[in-house]
Amino acid sequence: MRRLDLGIASYRNPEALRACLAALMERSRTDLRVFVLHNPSEDDEATREVIRWNEANDKRIVAVWLPENVGYAGAVAKLMETAETEYIAYL
């Protein structure tokens, strides 16, 4: 049973996102789900690829493709709408 939903906003920084997800996924915890809330931009294909690859390779990762860039506060609000666990954290 999941106890923690964790949110990460992404915006045009694929290397930082890759490192963040790698560090999280090294943990052996199975009671968490990581939402990657993607704020789109015109030149973010590398970031999208990082998200797609991680989602395909770890069932704990869920991509949330926001239709427009809603910024940090908008991504936090979307996490609050989407999360279903007792605890919620945001990086």
Short mmCIF file of N, CA and C in Angstrom, two decimals:
data_model
loop_
_atom_site.label_atom_id
_atom_site.label_comp_id
_atom_site.label_asym_id
_atom_site.label_seq_id
_atom_site.Cartn_x
_atom_site.Cartn_y
_atom_site.Cartn_z
N MET A 1 0.84 -1.18 0.00
CA MET A 1 0.00 0.00 0.00
C MET A 1 0.89 1.25 0.00
N ARG A 2 0.60 2.15 -0.90
CA ARG A 2 1.38 3.39 -0.98
C ARG A 2 1.05 4.30 0.19
N ARG A 3 2.08 4.93 0.73
CA ARG A 3 1.89 5.87 1.83
C ARG A 3 2.32 7.28 1.45
N LEU A 4 3.10 7.41 0.36
CA LEU A 4 3.64 8.71 0.01
C LEU A 4 3.52 8.97 -1.48
N ASP A 5 2.94 10.10 -1.83
CA ASP A 5 2.98 10.61 -3.19
C ASP A 5 3.94 11.79 -3.19
N LEU A 6 4.89 11.77 -4.10
CA LEU A 6 5.93 12.78 -4.18
C LEU A 6 5.82 13.49 -5.51
N GLY A 7 5.93 14.79 -5.53
CA GLY A 7 5.84 15.56 -6.77
C GLY A 7 7.14 16.26 -7.11
N ILE A 8 7.46 16.27 -8.39
CA ILE A 8 8.64 16.97 -8.90
C ILE A 8 8.19 17.78 -10.11
N ALA A 9 8.43 19.08 -10.09
CA ALA A 9 8.14 19.90 -11.27
C ALA A 9 9.32 19.80 -12.23
N SER A 10 9.02 19.72 -13.51
CA SER A 10 10.11 19.70 -14.49
C SER A 10 9.92 20.86 -15.46
N TYR A 11 11.04 21.47 -15.81
CA TYR A 11 11.02 22.56 -16.79
C TYR A 11 12.43 22.77 -17.31
N ARG A 12 12.70 22.29 -18.51
CA ARG A 12 13.93 22.58 -19.25
C ARG A 12 15.23 22.33 -18.50
N ASN A 13 15.30 21.29 -17.72
CA ASN A 13 16.56 20.95 -17.06
C ASN A 13 16.68 19.43 -16.98
N PRO A 14 16.89 18.79 -18.12
CA PRO A 14 16.87 17.33 -18.15
C PRO A 14 17.94 16.67 -17.29
N GLU A 15 19.12 17.27 -17.19
CA GLU A 15 20.19 16.64 -16.40
C GLU A 15 19.85 16.65 -14.91
N ALA A 16 19.32 17.76 -14.41
CA ALA A 16 18.94 17.82 -13.00
C ALA A 16 17.79 16.86 -12.71
N LEU A 17 16.84 16.78 -13.62
CA LEU A 17 15.72 15.86 -13.44
C LEU A 17 16.21 14.42 -13.46
N ARG A 18 17.08 14.09 -14.38
CA ARG A 18 17.64 12.73 -14.45
C ARG A 18 18.34 12.37 -13.14
N ALA A 19 19.15 13.27 -12.61
CA ALA A 19 19.87 13.03 -11.36
C ALA A 19 18.91 12.88 -10.17
N CYS A 20 17.90 13.73 -10.12
CA CYS A 20 16.92 13.68 -9.04
C CYS A 20 16.17 12.34 -9.06
N LEU A 21 15.68 11.94 -10.22
CA LEU A 21 14.95 10.68 -10.33
C LEU A 21 15.84 9.48 -10.03
N ALA A 22 17.08 9.52 -10.49
CA ALA A 22 18.02 8.42 -10.22
C ALA A 22 18.24 8.28 -8.72
N ALA A 23 18.43 9.38 -8.02
CA ALA A 23 18.64 9.33 -6.58
C ALA A 23 17.42 8.77 -5.85
N LEU A 24 16.25 9.20 -6.27
CA LEU A 24 15.02 8.70 -5.65
C LEU A 24 14.82 7.21 -5.91
N MET A 25 15.07 6.78 -7.13
CA MET A 25 14.80 5.40 -7.49
C MET A 25 15.84 4.42 -6.95
N GLU A 26 16.96 4.94 -6.45
CA GLU A 26 17.94 4.08 -5.78
C GLU A 26 17.39 3.56 -4.46
N ARG A 27 16.43 4.24 -3.92
CA ARG A 27 15.82 3.82 -2.66
C ARG A 27 15.00 2.56 -2.91
N SER A 28 14.96 1.71 -1.93
CA SER A 28 14.23 0.45 -2.08
C SER A 28 12.77 0.57 -1.68
N ARG A 29 12.34 1.75 -1.32
CA ARG A 29 10.94 1.94 -0.92
C ARG A 29 9.99 1.59 -2.06
N THR A 30 8.98 0.85 -1.74
CA THR A 30 7.96 0.53 -2.73
C THR A 30 6.64 1.21 -2.39
N ASP A 31 6.58 1.91 -1.26
CA ASP A 31 5.33 2.53 -0.83
C ASP A 31 5.23 4.00 -1.23
N LEU A 32 5.88 4.35 -2.34
CA LEU A 32 5.78 5.72 -2.83
C LEU A 32 5.50 5.74 -4.32
N ARG A 33 4.95 6.85 -4.74
CA ARG A 33 4.73 7.11 -6.16
C ARG A 33 5.28 8.50 -6.41
N VAL A 34 6.00 8.65 -7.53
CA VAL A 34 6.62 9.93 -7.87
C VAL A 34 5.92 10.50 -9.10
N PHE A 35 5.25 11.62 -8.91
CA PHE A 35 4.62 12.33 -10.02
C PHE A 35 5.63 13.33 -10.57
N VAL A 36 5.91 13.25 -11.87
CA VAL A 36 6.74 14.26 -12.52
C VAL A 36 5.77 15.16 -13.27
N LEU A 37 5.61 16.37 -12.79
CA LEU A 37 4.66 17.33 -13.35
C LEU A 37 5.42 18.20 -14.34
N HIS A 38 5.16 17.98 -15.62
CA HIS A 38 5.96 18.63 -16.65
C HIS A 38 5.32 19.94 -17.12
N ASN A 39 6.05 21.03 -16.88
CA ASN A 39 5.68 22.35 -17.40
C ASN A 39 6.31 22.49 -18.78
N PRO A 40 5.51 22.48 -19.84
CA PRO A 40 6.08 22.47 -21.19
C PRO A 40 6.70 23.80 -21.61
N SER A 41 7.64 23.67 -22.55
CA SER A 41 8.22 24.82 -23.23
C SER A 41 8.45 24.42 -24.68
N GLU A 42 8.87 25.36 -25.50
CA GLU A 42 9.04 25.08 -26.92
C GLU A 42 10.22 24.15 -27.21
N ASP A 43 11.23 24.14 -26.36
CA ASP A 43 12.45 23.38 -26.65
C ASP A 43 12.78 22.39 -25.53
N ASP A 44 11.81 21.55 -25.18
CA ASP A 44 12.02 20.68 -24.03
C ASP A 44 12.00 19.19 -24.37
N GLU A 45 12.34 18.83 -25.58
CA GLU A 45 12.29 17.41 -25.97
C GLU A 45 13.22 16.56 -25.11
N ALA A 46 14.37 17.06 -24.73
CA ALA A 46 15.29 16.29 -23.89
C ALA A 46 14.67 16.00 -22.52
N THR A 47 13.98 16.98 -21.96
CA THR A 47 13.31 16.78 -20.68
C THR A 47 12.18 15.76 -20.82
N ARG A 48 11.41 15.86 -21.90
CA ARG A 48 10.33 14.90 -22.14
C ARG A 48 10.88 13.48 -22.26
N GLU A 49 12.03 13.33 -22.89
CA GLU A 49 12.63 12.01 -23.06
C GLU A 49 13.06 11.42 -21.71
N VAL A 50 13.61 12.24 -20.85
CA VAL A 50 13.99 11.78 -19.51
C VAL A 50 12.76 11.27 -18.77
N ILE A 51 11.67 12.02 -18.86
CA ILE A 51 10.44 11.62 -18.18
C ILE A 51 9.91 10.32 -18.76
N ARG A 52 9.82 10.23 -20.08
CA ARG A 52 9.32 9.02 -20.73
C ARG A 52 10.14 7.79 -20.35
N TRP A 53 11.47 7.92 -20.40
CA TRP A 53 12.34 6.79 -20.10
C TRP A 53 12.15 6.31 -18.66
N ASN A 54 12.12 7.26 -17.73
CA ASN A 54 11.97 6.89 -16.32
C ASN A 54 10.60 6.28 -16.04
N GLU A 55 9.57 6.83 -16.63
CA GLU A 55 8.23 6.27 -16.43
C GLU A 55 8.15 4.84 -16.98
N ALA A 56 8.78 4.60 -18.12
CA ALA A 56 8.76 3.26 -18.72
C ALA A 56 9.58 2.26 -17.93
N ASN A 57 10.57 2.72 -17.17
CA ASN A 57 11.48 1.81 -16.48
C ASN A 57 11.26 1.68 -14.98
N ASP A 58 10.33 2.41 -14.42
CA ASP A 58 10.05 2.29 -12.99
C ASP A 58 8.56 2.56 -12.76
N LYS A 59 7.86 1.57 -12.28
CA LYS A 59 6.40 1.69 -12.11
C LYS A 59 6.01 2.71 -11.05
N ARG A 60 6.97 3.17 -10.25
CA ARG A 60 6.65 4.18 -9.23
C ARG A 60 6.55 5.59 -9.80
N ILE A 61 7.01 5.78 -11.04
CA ILE A 61 7.03 7.10 -11.66
C ILE A 61 5.82 7.27 -12.57
N VAL A 62 5.14 8.41 -12.41
CA VAL A 62 3.97 8.74 -13.22
C VAL A 62 4.17 10.14 -13.81
N ALA A 63 4.09 10.23 -15.11
CA ALA A 63 4.20 11.53 -15.77
C ALA A 63 2.85 12.23 -15.77
N VAL A 64 2.87 13.52 -15.48
CA VAL A 64 1.69 14.37 -15.58
C VAL A 64 2.05 15.46 -16.58
N TRP A 65 1.48 15.35 -17.77
CA TRP A 65 1.80 16.29 -18.86
C TRP A 65 0.84 17.48 -18.77
N LEU A 66 1.31 18.56 -18.18
CA LEU A 66 0.48 19.76 -18.05
C LEU A 66 0.28 20.39 -19.42
N PRO A 67 -0.92 20.87 -19.73
CA PRO A 67 -1.19 21.42 -21.07
C PRO A 67 -0.50 22.75 -21.35
N GLU A 68 -0.14 23.46 -20.28
CA GLU A 68 0.57 24.72 -20.43
C GLU A 68 1.48 24.91 -19.22
N ASN A 69 2.42 25.82 -19.33
CA ASN A 69 3.33 26.09 -18.23
C ASN A 69 2.57 26.83 -17.14
N VAL A 70 2.36 26.15 -16.02
CA VAL A 70 1.62 26.74 -14.91
C VAL A 70 2.55 27.14 -13.76
N GLY A 71 3.85 26.96 -13.96
CA GLY A 71 4.82 27.34 -12.95
C GLY A 71 4.82 26.41 -11.75
N TYR A 72 5.63 26.78 -10.78
CA TYR A 72 5.80 25.96 -9.58
C TYR A 72 4.49 25.83 -8.80
N ALA A 73 3.82 26.95 -8.54
CA ALA A 73 2.59 26.93 -7.75
C ALA A 73 1.50 26.12 -8.45
N GLY A 74 1.40 26.25 -9.76
CA GLY A 74 0.40 25.48 -10.51
C GLY A 74 0.69 23.98 -10.47
N ALA A 75 1.98 23.63 -10.52
CA ALA A 75 2.35 22.22 -10.44
C ALA A 75 2.04 21.66 -9.05
N VAL A 76 2.29 22.43 -8.01
CA VAL A 76 1.95 21.99 -6.65
C VAL A 76 0.43 21.79 -6.53
N ALA A 77 -0.34 22.71 -7.08
CA ALA A 77 -1.80 22.58 -7.04
C ALA A 77 -2.26 21.32 -7.76
N LYS A 78 -1.65 21.02 -8.91
CA LYS A 78 -2.00 19.80 -9.65
C LYS A 78 -1.65 18.56 -8.85
N LEU A 79 -0.50 18.58 -8.15
CA LEU A 79 -0.14 17.44 -7.30
C LEU A 79 -1.20 17.24 -6.23
N MET A 80 -1.66 18.30 -5.62
CA MET A 80 -2.66 18.19 -4.57
C MET A 80 -3.96 17.59 -5.11
N GLU A 81 -4.30 17.89 -6.35
CA GLU A 81 -5.49 17.31 -6.99
C GLU A 81 -5.29 15.83 -7.30
N THR A 82 -4.07 15.44 -7.63
CA THR A 82 -3.77 14.11 -8.15
C THR A 82 -3.41 13.11 -7.06
N ALA A 83 -2.76 13.56 -6.01
CA ALA A 83 -2.27 12.67 -4.95
C ALA A 83 -3.42 11.95 -4.26
N GLU A 84 -3.13 10.72 -3.83
CA GLU A 84 -4.16 9.90 -3.19
C GLU A 84 -3.69 9.25 -1.90
N THR A 85 -2.57 9.69 -1.37
CA THR A 85 -1.99 9.01 -0.22
C THR A 85 -2.11 9.85 1.06
N GLU A 86 -1.74 9.21 2.16
CA GLU A 86 -1.78 9.86 3.45
C GLU A 86 -0.78 11.01 3.54
N TYR A 87 0.38 10.83 2.91
CA TYR A 87 1.43 11.85 2.93
C TYR A 87 1.74 12.32 1.52
N ILE A 88 2.00 13.63 1.40
CA ILE A 88 2.35 14.24 0.12
C ILE A 88 3.59 15.09 0.34
N ALA A 89 4.56 14.95 -0.56
CA ALA A 89 5.78 15.77 -0.49
C ALA A 89 6.04 16.36 -1.87
N TYR A 90 6.75 17.48 -1.90
CA TYR A 90 7.03 18.14 -3.17
C TYR A 90 8.49 18.58 -3.18
N LEU A 91 9.19 18.25 -4.26
CA LEU A 91 10.59 18.68 -4.39
C LEU A 91 10.69 19.81 -5.38
#
